[in-house]
């Protein structure tokens, strides 16, 4: 049915979004870690 096709599309989009959010979160964490390490070195 058209409804289940809609539902599947939304679920795929949601999975796509959560994957992207996971990537972004990892980047932010890495940057924060790098910055903290650099500040340690400059002390």
C-alpha positions as a printed NumPy array, in Angstrom:
array([[ 0.   ,  0.   ,  0.   ],
       [ 1.005,  3.628, -0.412],
       [ 0.952,  4.104,  3.348],
       [ 3.596,  1.484,  4.056],
       [ 5.755,  2.927,  1.272],
       [ 5.511,  6.344,  2.963],
       [ 6.378,  4.788,  6.294],
       [ 9.391,  3.006,  4.832],
       [10.615,  6.247,  3.278],
       [10.34 ,  8.057,  6.603],
       [12.171,  5.267,  8.384],
       [14.984,  5.386,  5.819],
       [15.241,  9.142,  6.265],
       [15.334,  8.788, 10.033],
       [18.117,  6.199,  9.776],
       [20.001,  8.521,  7.414],
       [19.663, 11.428,  9.853],
       [20.813,  9.477, 12.874],
       [23.841,  8.265, 10.892],
       [24.746, 11.864, 10.01 ],
       [24.234, 12.988, 13.601],
       [26.543, 10.204, 14.756],
       [29.223, 11.384, 12.312],
       [28.897, 14.996, 13.448],
       [29.06 , 14.004, 17.086],
       [32.272, 12.067, 16.495],
       [33.837, 15.032, 14.674],
       [32.913, 17.4  , 17.502],
       [34.308, 14.988, 20.088],
       [37.569, 14.627, 18.135],
       [37.964, 18.388, 17.765],
       [37.299, 18.936, 21.451],
       [39.852, 16.268, 22.314],
       [42.472, 17.806, 20.   ],
       [41.895, 21.256, 21.467],
       [42.219, 19.961, 25.026],
       [45.453, 18.163, 24.109],
       [46.939, 21.288, 22.503],
       [46.08 , 23.356, 25.568],
       [47.826, 20.777, 27.733],
       [50.969, 21.048, 25.578],
       [51.042, 24.855, 25.82 ],
       [50.971, 24.89 , 29.6  ]])
